[in-house]
Amino acid sequence: MTTTAPTPPRSETGDPVIARPWAAGAGLLGVASALAAGDLVAGLLDPPSSPFLAVGNQFIRMTPEWLKQFAIATFGTYDKVALLGGMAVVIALAGVVAGLASRRTPTPGQGVIIAMGVLAAVAATLAPTFGVLDLVPAVAAPAVGYGVFTVLHRALLAWAAAPGQHAAPEGTGLARRRALTLAGVALAGTALAGALGRLLAGSGTDAVPDTVVPPAAAPPPPRIPAGADFAASGTPSFLTPNDSFYRIDTALQVPRVGAASWSVRIHGMVEREVTLTFDQLRSRRLIEKPITMTCVSNPVGGDLASTALFLGVPLVDLLMEAGVQPGAEQVFSTSVDGFTTGTPVTALTDTGRDAMLAIGMNGKALPVEHGFPVRMVVPGLYGYVSGCKWITDMEVTTWDANPSFWELRGWSREAPIKTQSRIDVPRSEATVPAGRVVVAGTAWAQHTGITRVEVRADGGRWQSAELATEVGIDTWRMWQAPVDLAPGRHQLQVRATDRSGYLQTAQLQDVIPDGATGWHTISVTAA
Ligand SMILES: Nc1nc2c(c(=O)[nH]1)N[C@H]1C(S)=C(S)[C@@H](COP(=O)(O)O)O[C@H]1N2
Ligand SMILES: [Mo]
């Protein structure tokens, strides 16, 4: 006799036992149906309340600094994909193990599904944007998973226990058919619920960037001169296209805020509260200005810096209108996803700095990834203390009254961007033709300006580089210099001097607590 499908085995004691592949599959389907149900219910109520995302977001909030650094160093801006993928693998494994532990009784599998539900509920309540409604998906998910697993388990056990499974194919066949049908229905239902949840999460904004055309600024934007970059030598272009602008945030799923439902409230230590809708904001005095943003987590030589033409309402106008009270120190901004920044009031009311609530980026509405419909941009300060995306609340307050998101995690309260320079070409470890080599790169000292960049080979004499046309003090400045390299291995270094006369320090410092320092140093081979 030949065997076909896995035969339901029996234990020595005669108790029915579910075959391993089926037990594992039931566990997997149990957790998968729970996830899908959670996403579907969240999609119907409020997509960010997906239990899967809630757990991931809580994980991000609890991530110790070393692990965060490791994740950024290893996965770069794919850190979120890595986290979600890792979570999916862990959950799938938990499902398989739970299923395998449930070959006789469903208790272990049911326990794992309930435990996952508890985890999701705890994560939901710990979210800074928590509302009671967020518990609904966290409860629905384990309820569905529990039900699917229990029903499937019962059918599989009945198949295993079918009388005379070898002798009486009819009895076994019936139980088998029933188990297979149930598994198929559960699988299809899970896939459908998952797809529907995904669809719902992607829809539902009342106005998306494509439909919001930013109005023109009152004084037309400055023309970017042709000599503003050395792209022909290999530096980045002066303006960074929106889709290659670096992106850093804690949002596992990009918050989708409709322009029509958006508003910002300015309150706290002010003479009068100001609340603005998107239409009110865009009909005010607008300025447009090229600004280089930089992330504090950018290591020496890193690429977490980009430049765009930002269009927005000057914050000085809004804060003047609200009337900042004496004693106020920071503006504590909150994003729709609960992320917060603390920005010195002085940086926002400084008329020469052009800090703004931005609604446009490089001639288009803000992309969702960069804060649609409105974000804050402050020249000269690292993004984590100034660049609040999806901003919805601004409280004028004191520093001690309300520490912000990254300050609570050990980063500095105030963080002006440090003078830095970077070699873009040749690439580190590149092989270049021996002789005259053009070394080119980028330097920045936002709100001070770059006045000199020097390069040297092998610790030799510093040589001044040619600087690109200066666009403004709030943007990066490209540089290039011909360097003679004999055949062999060489070390190249760069350092910048800013308009205050400060020469960039050689002292190596890590990104935490307030930004990396040190000279970018690379090795190349001339051949
Ligand atoms: N809502 C929200 N805004 C945020 C962040 C965030 O995690 N959430 N990260 C900040 C950090 S650390 C930086 S460097 C900038 C990056 O802005 P970008 O992604 O548009 O380049 O956004 C800032 N604003
Ligand atoms: Mo950042």
XYZ file of C-alpha atoms and ligand atoms in Angstrom:
552
model
C 0.000 0.000 0.000
C 1.283 3.454 -0.828
C 0.789 6.436 1.418
C -0.420 9.743 0.059
C -1.321 12.606 2.411
C 0.312 12.525 5.854
C -1.516 9.851 7.805
C -2.864 11.050 11.100
C -0.725 9.193 13.621
C -1.733 7.941 17.028
C 0.305 8.071 20.181
C 1.299 4.870 21.935
C -1.474 5.415 24.461
C -3.966 5.593 21.623
C -4.803 9.288 22.051
C -5.210 11.053 18.735
C -2.247 13.210 17.777
C -2.243 15.778 14.979
C 0.506 15.225 12.379
C 3.371 17.687 12.713
C 2.919 19.634 9.445
C -0.780 20.113 10.159
C -0.159 21.155 13.754
C 2.448 23.688 12.659
C 0.122 24.949 9.922
C -2.750 25.393 12.362
C -0.513 27.436 14.691
C 0.673 29.566 11.794
C -2.887 30.143 10.576
C -3.994 31.011 14.083
C -1.480 33.856 14.452
C -1.785 34.934 10.807
C -5.568 35.228 11.051
C -5.138 37.226 14.270
C -2.785 39.683 12.540
C -5.046 40.001 9.513
C -8.134 40.540 11.660
C -6.281 43.193 13.665
C -5.284 45.026 10.500
C -8.788 44.813 9.059
C -10.482 46.162 12.180
C -7.800 48.852 12.510
C -8.277 49.745 8.852
C -11.985 50.262 9.481
C -11.462 52.337 12.644
C -8.027 53.969 12.535
C -5.196 52.368 10.508
C -2.333 53.296 12.909
C -4.051 51.252 15.637
C -3.044 48.018 13.853
C -1.810 45.746 16.687
C 1.196 44.678 14.590
C 2.256 48.317 14.088
C 1.425 49.203 17.697
C 3.817 46.508 18.929
C 6.492 47.634 16.433
C 6.108 51.266 17.455
C 6.328 50.391 21.146
C 9.455 48.381 20.346
C 10.952 51.486 18.685
C 10.116 53.648 21.700
C 11.786 51.129 24.016
C 14.804 50.411 21.809
C 18.013 51.044 23.747
C 20.405 53.507 22.157
C 23.012 50.891 21.151
C 20.431 48.806 19.323
C 19.104 51.848 17.488
C 22.630 52.784 16.409
C 23.237 49.199 15.319
C 20.001 49.147 13.313
C 20.797 52.427 11.541
C 24.385 51.312 10.886
C 23.287 47.920 9.536
C 20.062 48.681 7.709
C 20.327 52.443 7.151
C 16.975 53.873 6.166
C 15.696 50.304 5.685
C 15.636 49.937 9.482
C 11.822 49.953 9.498
C 11.568 47.250 6.854
C 14.075 45.208 8.858
C 12.065 45.635 12.065
C 8.749 44.682 10.442
C 10.364 41.713 8.678
C 12.019 40.589 11.899
C 8.731 40.844 13.765
C 6.930 38.844 11.083
C 9.547 36.086 11.325
C 9.353 35.977 15.138
C 5.539 35.873 15.078
C 5.501 33.151 12.391
C 7.986 31.092 14.423
C 5.903 31.568 17.560
C 2.886 30.314 15.612
C 4.703 27.232 14.320
C 6.142 26.380 17.742
C 2.761 26.931 19.395
C 1.139 24.677 16.797
C 3.716 21.931 17.288
C 3.199 22.130 21.050
C -0.531 21.631 20.480
C -0.587 18.242 18.777
C -2.857 16.768 21.464
C -4.558 19.690 23.145
C -5.118 23.216 21.801
C -4.098 24.871 25.092
C -0.498 25.878 24.178
C -1.580 27.461 20.899
C -4.505 29.239 22.517
C -2.165 30.498 25.238
C 0.314 31.939 22.731
C -2.456 33.725 20.827
C -3.855 35.210 24.038
C -0.350 36.269 25.115
C 0.130 38.027 21.786
C -3.200 39.773 22.300
C -2.130 40.977 25.738
C 1.132 42.274 24.251
C -0.792 44.154 21.544
C -3.185 45.659 24.098
C -0.316 46.794 26.332
C 1.501 48.314 23.331
C -1.694 50.109 22.322
C -2.210 51.660 25.767
C 1.441 52.762 25.965
C 1.243 54.666 22.661
C 1.432 58.430 23.119
C -1.645 58.825 20.923
C -3.660 56.191 22.807
C -7.434 56.335 22.695
C -9.789 53.643 24.069
C -10.909 52.793 20.537
C -7.363 51.565 19.825
C -8.081 48.586 22.079
C -10.734 47.271 19.691
C -8.259 45.889 17.103
C -6.051 44.608 19.928
C -8.994 42.592 21.282
C -10.442 41.572 17.909
C -7.126 40.139 16.728
C -6.621 37.467 19.426
C -10.357 36.726 19.487
C -10.351 35.830 15.787
C -7.008 34.022 16.049
C -8.263 32.023 19.032
C -11.431 31.078 17.196
C -9.705 30.070 13.971
C -7.075 28.028 15.788
C -9.566 26.304 18.076
C -11.967 25.307 15.298
C -9.141 24.153 13.050
C -7.537 22.231 15.882
C -10.783 20.453 16.693
C -11.198 19.386 13.057
C -7.619 18.164 12.795
C -7.955 16.220 16.036
C -11.185 14.656 14.743
C -9.342 13.629 11.600
C -6.564 12.123 13.709
C -9.153 10.343 15.833
C -11.290 9.171 12.916
C -12.272 5.591 13.600
C -10.297 2.951 11.719
C -8.368 5.442 9.705
C -6.570 2.674 7.897
C -9.468 0.314 7.604
C -12.364 2.662 6.947
C -11.395 5.310 4.437
C -14.915 6.801 4.374
C -14.858 7.920 8.008
C -11.375 9.287 7.712
C -12.197 10.891 4.399
C -15.052 12.849 5.901
C -13.001 14.157 8.811
C -10.120 14.856 6.476
C -12.273 16.745 4.028
C -13.756 18.775 6.834
C -10.297 19.701 8.208
C -8.964 20.605 4.771
C -12.022 22.719 3.959
C -11.732 24.580 7.225
C -8.004 25.188 6.653
C -8.731 26.475 3.149
C -11.470 28.801 4.367
C -9.227 30.114 7.164
C -6.377 30.679 4.718
C -8.555 32.510 2.194
C -10.226 34.564 4.929
C -6.844 35.546 6.348
C -5.514 36.607 2.953
C -8.680 38.569 2.188
C -8.769 40.316 5.579
C -5.070 41.149 5.304
C -5.439 42.597 1.810
C -8.540 44.573 2.788
C -6.820 45.961 5.874
C -3.902 47.055 3.722
C -6.228 48.712 1.241
C -8.059 50.603 3.982
C -4.777 51.745 5.565
C -3.706 53.299 2.273
C -6.921 55.198 1.666
C -8.948 57.692 3.607
C -7.038 60.957 3.461
C -9.247 63.872 2.503
C -6.497 65.553 0.480
C -3.255 63.943 -0.577
C -0.144 65.852 -1.704
C -0.864 65.521 -5.435
C -4.083 67.465 -5.060
C -2.594 70.251 -2.951
C -0.725 72.762 -5.067
C 1.395 75.053 -2.934
C 0.825 78.737 -3.637
C 3.750 80.904 -4.701
C 5.868 82.735 -2.157
C 5.494 86.518 -2.030
C 9.088 87.268 -2.928
C 9.883 84.679 -5.619
C 12.343 81.990 -4.531
C 16.037 82.681 -5.049
C 17.410 81.189 -8.245
C 19.901 78.451 -7.541
C 23.009 79.497 -9.509
C 24.510 76.979 -11.932
C 27.788 76.986 -9.987
C 26.158 75.932 -6.703
C 27.357 72.346 -6.937
C 30.141 70.289 -8.473
C 27.799 67.529 -9.579
C 29.914 67.147 -12.707
C 32.780 66.145 -10.386
C 30.569 63.786 -8.391
C 29.027 65.802 -5.562
C 25.273 65.569 -4.951
C 23.149 68.102 -6.821
C 22.639 71.319 -4.846
C 18.919 70.664 -4.359
C 18.045 67.118 -3.361
C 15.069 65.712 -5.298
C 12.189 64.996 -2.908
C 12.336 61.253 -3.462
C 16.009 61.042 -2.548
C 15.841 63.458 0.406
C 17.004 61.512 3.466
C 14.195 60.306 5.693
C 14.395 59.695 9.437
C 11.464 59.223 11.791
C 10.006 56.830 14.322
C 6.852 56.211 12.291
C 6.550 52.574 11.218
C 3.668 53.594 9.031
C 3.711 57.070 7.536
C 0.949 59.098 9.212
C -1.685 60.067 6.665
C -3.225 63.380 7.543
C -5.675 65.053 5.238
C -5.083 68.732 4.514
C -8.772 69.504 5.084
C -8.866 67.924 8.533
C -5.467 69.267 9.618
C -4.992 72.118 12.074
C -2.283 73.375 14.399
C -2.837 74.971 17.785
C -0.330 77.392 19.307
C -0.907 77.703 23.035
C 0.763 77.681 26.452
C 2.747 80.755 27.476
C 1.087 83.055 24.933
C -1.171 86.108 25.130
C -3.752 84.514 22.805
C -4.082 81.027 21.473
C -3.862 80.677 17.720
C -5.441 77.811 15.801
C -4.894 77.552 12.065
C -6.392 75.307 9.418
C -4.451 74.365 6.306
C -6.324 76.896 4.176
C -5.695 79.658 6.714
C -2.023 78.759 6.831
C -1.530 78.735 3.077
C -3.217 82.093 2.621
C -0.719 83.844 4.907
C 2.602 85.481 4.026
C 4.795 82.721 2.588
C 8.548 82.564 2.197
C 10.580 80.138 0.136
C 14.135 79.329 1.049
C 16.772 76.676 0.349
C 17.679 74.903 3.601
C 20.031 71.998 4.278
C 18.567 69.674 6.901
C 20.847 67.353 8.848
C 20.173 64.449 11.192
C 22.050 64.303 14.490
C 22.566 60.565 13.834
C 24.674 61.342 10.777
C 28.136 59.872 11.345
C 31.218 61.669 9.996
C 31.090 61.100 6.230
C 27.432 60.014 6.351
C 24.635 61.050 4.008
C 21.849 62.046 6.403
C 21.874 65.602 5.058
C 19.814 66.966 2.168
C 18.798 70.305 0.750
C 15.411 71.485 -0.472
C 13.631 74.675 -1.336
C 11.148 74.888 1.547
C 7.994 76.979 1.237
C 6.193 78.004 4.394
C 4.812 80.508 6.838
C 7.478 82.279 8.945
C 7.126 81.151 12.547
C 8.020 84.626 13.733
C 4.701 85.871 12.277
C 2.695 83.202 14.080
C 4.486 83.602 17.403
C 4.194 87.418 17.245
C 0.491 87.042 16.661
C 0.169 84.678 19.616
C 2.349 86.913 21.789
C 5.048 84.884 23.548
C 5.082 85.575 27.297
C 8.327 86.414 29.108
C 10.014 83.356 30.599
C 9.072 81.049 27.720
C 12.044 78.953 26.606
C 10.935 76.316 24.135
C 8.221 75.546 21.667
C 7.214 71.962 22.332
C 5.789 70.563 19.096
C 3.751 67.400 18.778
C 3.179 65.304 15.669
C -0.068 63.443 14.996
C 1.846 60.231 15.780
C 2.899 61.468 19.220
C 6.524 62.301 18.369
C 7.702 65.553 19.970
C 10.421 68.163 19.467
C 11.605 71.022 21.685
C 12.887 74.109 19.870
C 14.340 77.253 21.474
C 11.846 80.135 21.207
C 14.739 82.418 20.212
C 15.483 80.367 17.082
C 11.848 80.643 15.995
C 11.415 84.376 16.616
C 14.786 85.329 15.091
C 13.721 87.236 11.958
C 16.967 86.497 10.139
C 16.627 82.744 10.455
C 13.382 82.129 8.571
C 12.182 79.216 10.690
C 8.871 78.141 9.195
C 5.877 75.894 9.163
C 6.575 74.392 5.755
C 3.861 73.325 3.317
C 5.993 72.958 0.194
C 9.218 71.263 -0.791
C 10.994 71.887 -4.094
C 7.910 73.374 -5.713
C 5.553 70.606 -4.664
C 3.403 69.954 -1.607
C 5.308 68.199 1.187
C 5.535 64.486 0.431
C 3.758 62.349 3.062
C 7.126 60.922 4.179
C 8.348 64.432 4.911
C 5.391 65.570 6.977
C 2.391 66.281 4.765
C 0.536 68.553 5.140
C 2.722 70.674 7.458
C 6.077 70.367 9.203
C 8.459 72.656 11.012
C 11.834 73.535 9.458
C 14.455 75.548 11.350
C 17.748 76.369 9.621
C 20.787 75.502 11.724
C 19.261 73.002 14.161
C 19.346 69.214 13.882
C 16.029 67.701 12.796
C 15.238 66.016 16.113
C 14.934 69.386 17.897
C 13.316 71.341 15.094
C 11.896 69.388 12.165
C 8.611 68.082 13.591
C 6.724 66.384 10.731
C 2.906 66.009 10.634
C 2.918 68.789 13.267
C -0.399 69.461 14.959
C 0.333 71.157 18.282
C 2.822 73.796 19.471
C 3.029 74.557 23.162
C 5.077 77.557 24.224
C 6.623 76.545 27.539
C 9.783 76.186 29.643
C 12.450 73.532 29.069
C 11.839 71.711 32.322
C 8.072 71.594 31.919
C 8.175 69.136 29.024
C 11.249 67.212 27.813
C 10.847 66.079 24.201
C 11.087 62.601 22.614
C 14.851 62.288 22.053
C 15.774 64.429 25.063
C 14.034 61.807 27.185
C 16.332 59.220 25.567
C 19.638 60.856 26.416
C 20.160 63.300 23.547
C 20.896 66.970 24.147
C 18.116 69.439 24.806
C 19.585 71.982 22.407
C 21.386 70.866 19.272
C 22.764 73.340 16.739
C 24.197 71.613 13.653
C 27.963 71.229 13.843
C 30.384 72.417 11.147
C 31.132 69.364 8.978
C 32.688 68.342 5.691
C 32.568 65.152 3.664
C 34.445 63.627 0.726
C 31.975 62.374 -1.903
C 34.518 61.406 -4.597
C 36.510 59.321 -4.804
C 34.537 56.809 -2.792
C 36.192 55.207 0.198
C 38.287 52.172 -0.912
C 37.986 53.173 -4.590
C 40.787 52.580 -7.080
C 41.637 55.703 -9.084
C 44.092 56.310 -11.935
C 47.403 57.544 -10.504
C 48.256 61.198 -11.144
C 45.925 64.174 -10.797
C 42.699 63.157 -9.059
C 39.787 65.508 -8.449
C 38.599 65.153 -4.872
C 35.145 66.685 -4.329
C 32.539 66.835 -1.652
C 30.180 68.715 0.574
C 30.565 70.945 3.635
C 28.014 72.591 5.914
C 27.805 74.971 8.844
C 24.139 75.961 8.722
C 23.331 79.499 9.759
C 27.029 80.406 9.846
C 28.240 79.575 6.359
C 31.321 77.826 4.985
C 34.298 80.017 4.052
C 37.069 77.494 3.564
C 37.537 73.766 2.881
C 40.935 72.095 2.912
C 42.039 68.640 1.826
C 45.231 66.715 2.300
C 46.686 63.399 1.298
C 48.616 61.103 3.647
C 48.791 63.626 6.490
C 50.689 66.110 4.295
C 50.158 69.803 3.700
C 46.564 71.111 3.765
C 45.479 72.469 0.429
C 42.545 74.892 -0.063
C 39.715 73.548 -2.190
C 37.712 75.522 -4.722
C 34.306 76.419 -3.251
C 31.055 76.349 -5.193
C 29.009 79.550 -5.438
C 27.497 80.333 -2.046
C 23.707 80.157 -2.130
C 23.167 81.136 1.488
C 24.468 80.491 4.970
C 21.729 77.956 5.698
C 22.724 75.482 3.014
C 25.601 73.182 2.298
C 28.480 74.251 0.079
C 30.192 71.945 -2.399
C 33.947 71.957 -2.910
C 36.551 70.333 -5.189
C 40.339 70.120 -5.313
C 42.851 68.420 -7.592
C 45.211 66.174 -5.630
C 48.304 64.409 -7.016
C 48.454 60.736 -6.108
C 51.424 58.471 -6.892
C 50.662 54.780 -7.466
C 49.864 53.078 -4.172
C 47.522 53.400 -1.247
C 46.562 56.848 0.082
C 44.644 58.462 2.860
C 42.500 61.517 2.052
C 41.139 63.954 4.621
C 38.960 67.035 4.611
C 38.189 69.837 7.073
C 36.103 72.988 6.875
C 36.235 76.464 8.383
C 33.025 78.407 8.943
C 32.340 82.134 8.716
C 32.799 82.578 12.477
C 36.428 81.539 11.922
C 35.905 78.188 13.607
C 38.018 75.362 12.170
C 36.185 72.033 12.302
C 37.614 69.959 15.154
C 39.624 66.787 14.509
C 38.311 65.394 17.804
C 36.307 62.247 17.045
C 32.960 62.218 18.774
C 30.047 59.839 18.420
C 26.634 61.045 17.231
C 25.118 60.853 20.715
C 24.406 63.222 22.521
C 24.582 66.181 20.136
C 26.177 65.201 16.802
C 29.394 63.615 15.526
C 32.658 65.484 15.057
C 35.974 64.624 13.402
C 37.584 64.872 9.990
C 36.216 62.615 7.284
C 39.085 60.304 6.376
C 39.053 57.758 3.551
C 41.520 55.393 1.915
C 41.906 54.992 -1.842
C 44.300 53.169 -4.128
C 45.973 54.907 -7.073
C 46.986 52.569 -9.880
N 6.828 63.286 13.513
C 8.148 63.161 13.457
N 8.897 64.194 13.044
C 10.247 64.086 12.975
C 10.900 62.893 13.363
C 10.082 61.817 13.811
O 10.573 60.743 14.185
N 8.721 61.982 13.831
N 12.264 62.795 13.292
C 13.032 64.026 13.269
C 14.405 63.805 12.837
S 15.404 62.941 13.906
C 14.903 64.314 11.668
S 16.545 64.236 11.327
C 14.015 64.957 10.671
C 14.165 64.291 9.322
O 13.299 64.873 8.403
P 13.147 64.184 6.979
O 12.736 62.758 7.214
O 12.132 64.974 6.230
O 14.500 64.251 6.332
O 12.657 64.861 11.059
C 12.396 65.109 12.407
N 10.969 65.147 12.573
Mo 17.475 63.067 13.127
